[in-house]
Amino acid sequence: MSVENKIKQFKNKEKQEKFKIRNKRIRFKDEIDQSNLIEGKLIATIGSISLVKCDGVTYECQVAGIIKSKYSDSSIVAVGDNVKIEIYDEFSKSSGYQKGTIREVGNRFSKLSRISPQNKNMEHVIGANSDMMLIFMAADNPKYNRRLIDRYLVAAKCGDLTPIIVINKSELGDEETIYEDLYTYTDELGIELFLISLQEKINLDTIELILKDKRTIISGPSGSGKSTFINHLLNNEVQEVGIVSLRTAKGLHTTSFVRMFELPFGGEIIDSPGIREFALWDIDKYELPTYFDDFIEYHHNCKFLPCSHTHEPGCAVLAAVEEGDIDADRYESYLLLLESLE
Ligand SMILES: Nc1nc2c(ncn2[C@@H]2O[C@H](COP(=O)(O)OP(=O)(O)O)[C@@H](O)[C@H]2O)c(=O)[nH]1
Ligand SMILES: [Mg+2]
Ligand SMILES: [Zn+2]
């Protein structure tokens, strides 16, 4: 058995123990009564409340006490989930939506996860079943941050999301300098990079073509222009009244607030304005190098395995950094992430 598989096996055991402790309130079943259930998709989470859209109608839902889901080991429901709900003859006072209960959660083909701020042993799935992750930053004010780009890239790979980098406020920087600065991402890692300006209306059609008919989850530091971007995509249409009043009822600063919008030209975008910190979930320090695509060809050639690639004699990754075959900036991100995992 390879070292990586051994680590995986160990982690799974450890996980199962943790999972026994949590989710006590909810029982998981392989089969449930399907009569009275309707299919929908989860479009917003506000604290413990989920909004589910079925055939164009939005319902305010809670999770049932007995549920069918493969995900007893993580957030039980997440924005983007395909769910089945039972609806009631009762309307929510805060949102005005008809009430329902989520009884089944479909399989997720991708996810963006972080460590739950409430409980560091729990996974919080920010968004599910998304095709892409848009890493949204600015040329300046605030200037894009390579440490954060690398952290997002690890999360994207871990969750099976295709990463795309967008640098907004391009009029505040020198395009050539930015392309040079980020060439590792485009040329070494094959990630698409777009420079746009919402203010000067530069390259906005290009980015819309990328988003069209896909589901995208957007992440980036505050101030980079994400809200401006989403308003632009939605033609500045106001968001659903029910969501606004629910947020007010629940307190505007609900840290788990996430929502999904339909794009007028086709596709969907998931925004998580309630989420500020982003600690990587489910990554072991010995596994971390496998999330750095540019390390992989060196990662197995170290003299001693597993290797942390920090100080070990005969480390092939360190040698590649010294030779300039691995970008020194990427290596610095690796060291910082490694530290954060310890
Ligand atoms: N100079 C410049 N400012 C922009 C651009 N796009 C957005 N902004 C401004 O950046 C600030 C932060 O935008 P906001 O959408 O709130 O960022 P968020 O925190 O990521 O949601 C606002 O004052 C916007 O008007 C741009 O292309 N150029
Ligand atoms: Mg914002
Ligand atoms: Zn090494």
Coordinates of C-alpha atoms and ligand atoms in Angstrom, one line a residue:
M1 CA 0.0 0.0 0.0
S2 CA 1.3 3.4 -0.9
V3 CA 2.0 6.0 1.7
E4 CA -0.8 8.1 0.4
N5 CA -3.3 5.3 0.7
K6 CA -2.2 4.6 4.3
I7 CA -2.7 8.2 5.2
K8 CA -6.2 8.1 3.5
Q9 CA -7.1 4.9 5.5
F10 CA -6.0 6.5 8.7
K11 CA -7.9 9.7 8.0
N12 CA -11.1 7.8 7.2
K13 CA -11.0 6.0 10.6
E14 CA -10.4 9.2 12.4
K15 CA -13.3 10.9 10.5
Q16 CA -15.7 8.1 11.2
E17 CA -15.1 8.6 15.0
K18 CA -15.7 12.3 14.7
F19 CA -18.9 11.8 12.7
K20 CA -20.4 9.6 15.3
I21 CA -20.3 12.5 17.7
R22 CA -21.9 15.0 15.6
N23 CA -25.2 15.0 13.7
K24 CA -26.8 13.2 16.6
R25 CA -30.0 15.1 16.0
I26 CA -30.5 13.6 12.6
R27 CA -31.0 10.0 11.5
F28 CA -29.8 8.9 8.1
K29 CA -31.7 6.4 6.1
D30 CA -31.0 4.6 2.8
E31 CA -34.6 4.7 1.7
I32 CA -37.5 7.0 2.6
D33 CA -41.1 7.2 1.5
Q34 CA -41.1 9.0 -1.8
S35 CA -44.8 9.9 -1.9
N36 CA -45.5 13.7 -1.4
L37 CA -41.9 14.6 -2.3
I38 CA -41.1 17.2 -4.9
E39 CA -37.7 17.8 -6.5
G40 CA -35.9 21.1 -6.3
K41 CA -32.5 22.8 -5.9
L42 CA -31.2 24.6 -2.9
I43 CA -30.7 28.2 -3.7
A44 CA -29.9 29.8 -0.4
T45 CA -28.8 29.0 3.2
I46 CA -29.4 31.5 5.9
G47 CA -28.4 30.0 9.3
S48 CA -30.4 26.8 9.6
I49 CA -33.0 27.8 7.0
S50 CA -32.7 26.7 3.4
L51 CA -34.5 28.1 0.4
V52 CA -35.4 25.5 -2.2
K53 CA -36.7 26.3 -5.7
C54 CA -39.0 23.8 -7.3
D55 CA -40.4 24.5 -10.7
G56 CA -39.9 28.3 -10.3
V57 CA -41.5 28.4 -6.8
T58 CA -39.4 29.1 -3.7
Y59 CA -40.0 27.3 -0.4
E60 CA -38.6 28.0 3.0
C61 CA -37.3 24.7 4.4
Q62 CA -35.7 23.0 7.4
V63 CA -33.9 19.7 7.3
A64 CA -36.1 16.8 8.4
G65 CA -35.2 14.7 11.4
I66 CA -34.8 11.6 9.2
I67 CA -33.2 12.2 5.9
K68 CA -31.7 10.3 3.0
S69 CA -28.2 11.6 2.2
K70 CA -24.8 10.2 1.5
Y71 CA -23.4 13.2 3.5
S72 CA -23.7 12.3 7.1
D73 CA -20.1 13.3 7.3
S74 CA -20.4 17.0 6.2
S75 CA -22.9 19.8 5.9
I76 CA -26.1 18.0 5.5
V77 CA -27.4 20.5 2.9
A78 CA -25.5 23.1 0.9
V79 CA -26.4 25.7 -1.8
G80 CA -26.5 23.9 -5.1
D81 CA -27.7 20.6 -3.7
N82 CA -30.4 18.7 -5.6
V83 CA -33.0 17.9 -2.9
K84 CA -36.5 16.4 -2.4
I85 CA -38.8 18.2 -0.1
E86 CA -42.2 17.8 1.5
I87 CA -44.3 20.9 1.5
Y88 CA -46.9 22.1 4.1
D89 CA -50.0 24.3 4.1
E90 CA -48.2 26.9 6.1
F91 CA -46.4 30.1 5.1
S92 CA -43.3 31.6 6.8
K93 CA -44.0 34.9 8.6
S94 CA -40.5 36.3 7.8
S95 CA -40.1 35.4 4.1
G96 CA -43.7 34.9 3.0
Y97 CA -42.7 31.6 1.3
Q98 CA -44.6 28.3 1.8
K99 CA -42.8 26.0 4.2
G100 CA -41.3 22.7 3.6
T101 CA -38.9 20.0 4.9
I102 CA -35.9 18.6 3.1
R103 CA -36.1 14.8 3.1
E104 CA -33.5 13.8 0.6
V105 CA -30.2 15.1 -0.7
G106 CA -28.7 14.1 -4.0
N107 CA -25.1 13.2 -4.8
R108 CA -22.6 16.0 -5.1
F109 CA -20.3 16.0 -8.1
S110 CA -18.2 18.9 -6.7
K111 CA -18.1 21.1 -3.7
L112 CA -16.3 24.0 -2.1
S113 CA -15.6 23.3 1.5
R114 CA -14.0 25.0 4.5
I115 CA -13.6 24.1 8.2
S116 CA -16.8 25.0 10.0
P117 CA -16.2 28.1 12.1
Q118 CA -18.5 26.6 14.8
N119 CA -16.7 23.3 15.0
K120 CA -13.3 22.7 13.6
N121 CA -14.0 19.0 13.2
M122 CA -16.9 19.7 10.9
E123 CA -16.9 20.4 7.2
H124 CA -19.0 23.4 5.9
V125 CA -19.8 22.9 2.3
I126 CA -20.2 26.4 1.0
G127 CA -21.5 25.4 -2.5
A128 CA -22.2 22.1 -4.2
N129 CA -22.5 20.8 -7.8
S130 CA -20.6 23.8 -9.3
D131 CA -18.6 23.5 -12.4
M132 CA -16.1 26.3 -11.8
M133 CA -14.6 28.4 -9.1
L134 CA -14.0 32.0 -10.0
I135 CA -11.1 33.4 -8.0
F136 CA -12.0 37.1 -8.1
M137 CA -9.4 39.7 -7.2
A138 CA -8.4 43.2 -8.2
A139 CA -5.4 44.7 -10.0
D140 CA -5.2 47.1 -7.1
N141 CA -7.2 48.5 -4.2
P142 CA -6.9 45.8 -2.9
K143 CA -4.1 44.2 -5.0
Y144 CA -4.4 40.5 -5.8
N145 CA -2.7 38.2 -3.4
R146 CA -0.8 35.2 -4.6
R147 CA -1.0 33.5 -1.2
L148 CA -4.8 33.6 -1.3
I149 CA -4.9 32.5 -5.0
D150 CA -2.9 29.4 -4.0
R151 CA -5.1 28.7 -1.1
Y152 CA -8.2 28.9 -3.3
L153 CA -6.5 26.7 -5.9
V154 CA -6.0 23.9 -3.3
A155 CA -9.7 24.2 -2.3
A156 CA -10.8 24.1 -5.9
K157 CA -8.7 21.0 -6.7
C158 CA -9.9 19.3 -3.5
G159 CA -13.5 19.9 -4.4
D160 CA -13.3 19.0 -8.1
L161 CA -13.9 22.6 -9.4
T162 CA -12.2 24.1 -12.4
P163 CA -10.5 27.3 -11.3
I164 CA -10.6 30.5 -13.3
I165 CA -8.8 33.7 -12.2
V166 CA -10.4 37.1 -12.8
I167 CA -8.5 40.3 -12.0
N168 CA -10.9 43.2 -11.9
K169 CA -10.1 46.9 -11.8
S170 CA -7.6 46.3 -14.6
E171 CA -7.5 50.0 -15.3
L172 CA -5.7 50.5 -12.0
G173 CA -2.7 48.3 -13.1
D174 CA -0.4 47.6 -16.0
E175 CA -1.8 44.6 -17.9
E176 CA 1.6 43.3 -19.1
T177 CA 3.0 43.4 -15.6
I178 CA 0.0 41.4 -14.3
Y179 CA 0.3 38.8 -17.0
E180 CA 4.0 38.4 -16.3
D181 CA 3.4 38.2 -12.5
L182 CA 0.8 35.5 -12.9
Y183 CA 2.3 33.6 -15.8
T184 CA 2.9 30.5 -13.6
Y185 CA -0.9 30.1 -13.4
T186 CA -1.5 30.5 -17.1
D187 CA 1.6 28.9 -18.6
E188 CA 2.6 26.3 -16.0
L189 CA -0.8 25.4 -14.5
G190 CA -3.0 26.0 -17.5
I191 CA -5.5 28.1 -15.6
E192 CA -7.5 30.7 -17.6
L193 CA -6.8 34.3 -16.5
F194 CA -9.1 37.3 -17.4
L195 CA -8.4 40.9 -16.8
I196 CA -11.6 42.9 -16.6
S197 CA -12.8 46.3 -15.4
L198 CA -16.3 46.8 -14.2
Q199 CA -15.8 50.5 -14.1
E200 CA -14.4 50.9 -17.6
K201 CA -16.5 48.0 -19.0
I202 CA -13.4 46.0 -20.2
N203 CA -13.7 42.3 -21.2
L204 CA -17.1 41.9 -19.6
D205 CA -18.5 40.0 -22.7
T206 CA -15.6 37.6 -22.5
I207 CA -16.3 36.7 -18.9
E208 CA -20.0 36.3 -19.6
L209 CA -19.2 33.7 -22.3
I210 CA -17.1 31.8 -19.8
L211 CA -20.0 31.8 -17.2
K212 CA -22.7 31.0 -19.7
D213 CA -24.7 27.8 -19.1
K214 CA -22.3 26.8 -16.2
R215 CA -22.6 26.9 -12.5
T216 CA -19.9 29.0 -10.9
I217 CA -19.0 29.7 -7.3
I218 CA -17.3 33.1 -6.8
S219 CA -14.6 33.7 -4.1
G220 CA -12.3 36.6 -3.4
P221 CA -11.3 39.2 -0.9
S222 CA -13.7 42.0 0.1
G223 CA -13.3 45.2 -1.9
S224 CA -12.3 43.4 -5.1
G225 CA -15.7 44.1 -6.8
K226 CA -17.7 40.9 -6.4
S227 CA -20.9 42.6 -5.5
T228 CA -20.5 45.0 -8.4
F229 CA -19.8 42.1 -10.7
I230 CA -22.9 40.2 -9.6
N231 CA -25.0 43.3 -10.0
H232 CA -23.7 43.7 -13.4
L233 CA -24.4 40.1 -14.4
L234 CA -27.9 40.3 -13.1
N235 CA -28.5 43.7 -14.8
N236 CA -28.8 45.3 -11.4
E237 CA -32.0 43.4 -10.7
V238 CA -32.9 43.5 -7.0
Q239 CA -32.6 40.2 -5.3
E240 CA -35.6 38.3 -4.1
V241 CA -37.6 40.1 -1.4
G242 CA -38.0 37.0 0.7
I243 CA -34.2 36.5 1.0
V244 CA -33.8 40.1 2.1
S245 CA -36.5 39.9 4.8
L246 CA -35.2 36.5 6.0
R247 CA -31.7 37.9 6.4
T248 CA -33.1 40.8 8.4
A249 CA -35.1 38.4 10.6
K250 CA -32.1 36.1 11.1
G251 CA -29.7 39.0 11.6
L252 CA -27.8 40.4 8.6
H253 CA -24.5 39.1 9.8
T254 CA -25.4 35.4 9.6
T255 CA -22.0 34.0 8.8
S256 CA -23.3 31.0 6.8
F257 CA -25.3 33.1 4.4
V258 CA -24.9 31.8 0.8
R259 CA -27.1 32.2 -2.2
M260 CA -27.3 31.2 -5.9
F261 CA -28.5 33.4 -8.7
E262 CA -29.7 32.5 -12.1
L263 CA -27.8 34.4 -14.8
P264 CA -30.1 36.1 -17.4
F265 CA -27.9 34.7 -20.3
G266 CA -27.9 31.1 -18.9
G267 CA -26.0 29.6 -16.0
E268 CA -25.9 30.2 -12.3
I269 CA -23.6 31.9 -9.8
I270 CA -23.1 31.1 -6.1
D271 CA -22.1 34.0 -3.9
S272 CA -21.1 33.7 -0.2
P273 CA -21.1 37.2 1.1
G274 CA -21.5 36.0 4.7
I275 CA -18.3 34.0 4.6
R276 CA -15.0 35.8 5.4
E277 CA -12.5 33.3 6.6
F278 CA -11.6 30.2 4.7
A279 CA -9.7 27.4 6.4
L280 CA -8.9 24.4 4.2
W281 CA -10.9 21.3 5.0
D282 CA -9.8 17.7 4.8
I283 CA -6.3 18.2 3.7
D284 CA -3.5 16.3 5.4
K285 CA -0.1 17.9 5.5
Y286 CA 1.5 15.0 3.7
E287 CA -1.2 15.2 1.1
L288 CA -0.8 18.9 0.5
P289 CA 1.9 18.7 -2.2
T290 CA -0.5 16.6 -4.4
Y291 CA -2.7 19.7 -4.6
F292 CA 0.2 21.7 -6.2
D293 CA 0.1 20.5 -9.8
D294 CA 3.5 22.0 -10.4
F295 CA 5.1 19.9 -7.6
I296 CA 3.8 16.6 -8.7
E297 CA 6.6 15.6 -11.1
Y298 CA 9.1 16.1 -8.2
H299 CA 7.0 15.1 -5.2
H300 CA 7.8 11.3 -5.5
N301 CA 11.5 11.7 -6.2
C302 CA 12.6 12.7 -2.8
K303 CA 15.0 10.5 -1.0
F304 CA 12.8 9.9 2.0
L305 CA 9.0 9.4 1.7
P306 CA 6.7 10.8 2.9
C307 CA 8.7 14.1 2.6
S308 CA 7.4 17.4 3.8
H309 CA 9.7 19.2 1.3
T310 CA 10.9 21.6 3.9
H311 CA 14.3 20.5 5.1
E312 CA 14.9 16.9 4.2
P313 CA 18.2 15.9 2.6
G314 CA 17.7 14.7 -1.0
C315 CA 14.4 16.5 -1.4
A316 CA 13.5 16.8 -5.1
V317 CA 11.0 19.6 -4.6
L318 CA 13.6 21.8 -2.8
A319 CA 16.1 21.1 -5.5
A320 CA 13.5 22.1 -8.2
V321 CA 12.8 25.4 -6.3
E322 CA 16.5 26.1 -6.2
E323 CA 16.8 25.3 -9.9
G324 CA 13.9 27.6 -10.7
D325 CA 11.8 24.7 -12.0
I326 CA 9.2 25.4 -9.3
D327 CA 8.1 29.0 -8.9
A328 CA 9.5 30.3 -5.6
D329 CA 6.3 32.1 -4.8
R330 CA 4.3 28.9 -5.1
Y331 CA 6.7 27.2 -2.8
E332 CA 6.2 30.1 -0.3
S333 CA 2.5 29.5 -0.4
Y334 CA 3.0 25.8 0.1
L335 CA 5.1 26.5 3.3
L336 CA 2.4 28.9 4.6
L337 CA -0.4 26.4 4.0
L338 CA 1.6 23.6 5.5
E339 CA 2.1 25.7 8.6
S340 CA -1.7 26.4 8.8
L341 CA -2.4 22.7 8.6
E342 CA -0.1 21.8 11.6
Ligands
LIG1 N1 -11.6 51.4 -9.9 C1 -12.5 50.4 -10.0 N2 -13.3 50.3 -8.9 C2 -14.2 49.3 -9.0 C3 -14.3 48.4 -10.1 N3 -15.3 47.5 -9.8 C4 -15.8 47.8 -8.6 N4 -15.1 48.8 -8.1 C5 -15.3 49.5 -6.8 O1 -14.7 48.7 -5.7 C6 -15.4 48.9 -4.5 C7 -15.7 47.5 -3.9 O2 -16.7 46.8 -4.7 P1 -17.7 45.7 -4.2 O3 -18.4 45.3 -5.3 O4 -18.4 46.2 -3.0 O5 -16.6 44.6 -3.7 P2 -16.8 43.3 -2.9 O6 -16.5 43.6 -1.5 O7 -15.9 42.3 -3.5 O8 -18.3 42.9 -3.0 C8 -16.7 49.7 -4.8 O9 -16.4 51.0 -4.5 C9 -16.8 49.6 -6.3 O10 -17.4 50.6 -6.9 C10 -13.5 48.6 -11.2 O11 -13.5 48.0 -12.3 N5 -12.6 49.7 -11.1
MG2 MG -19.7 42.4 -1.6
ZN3 ZN 10.7 16.4 -0.6

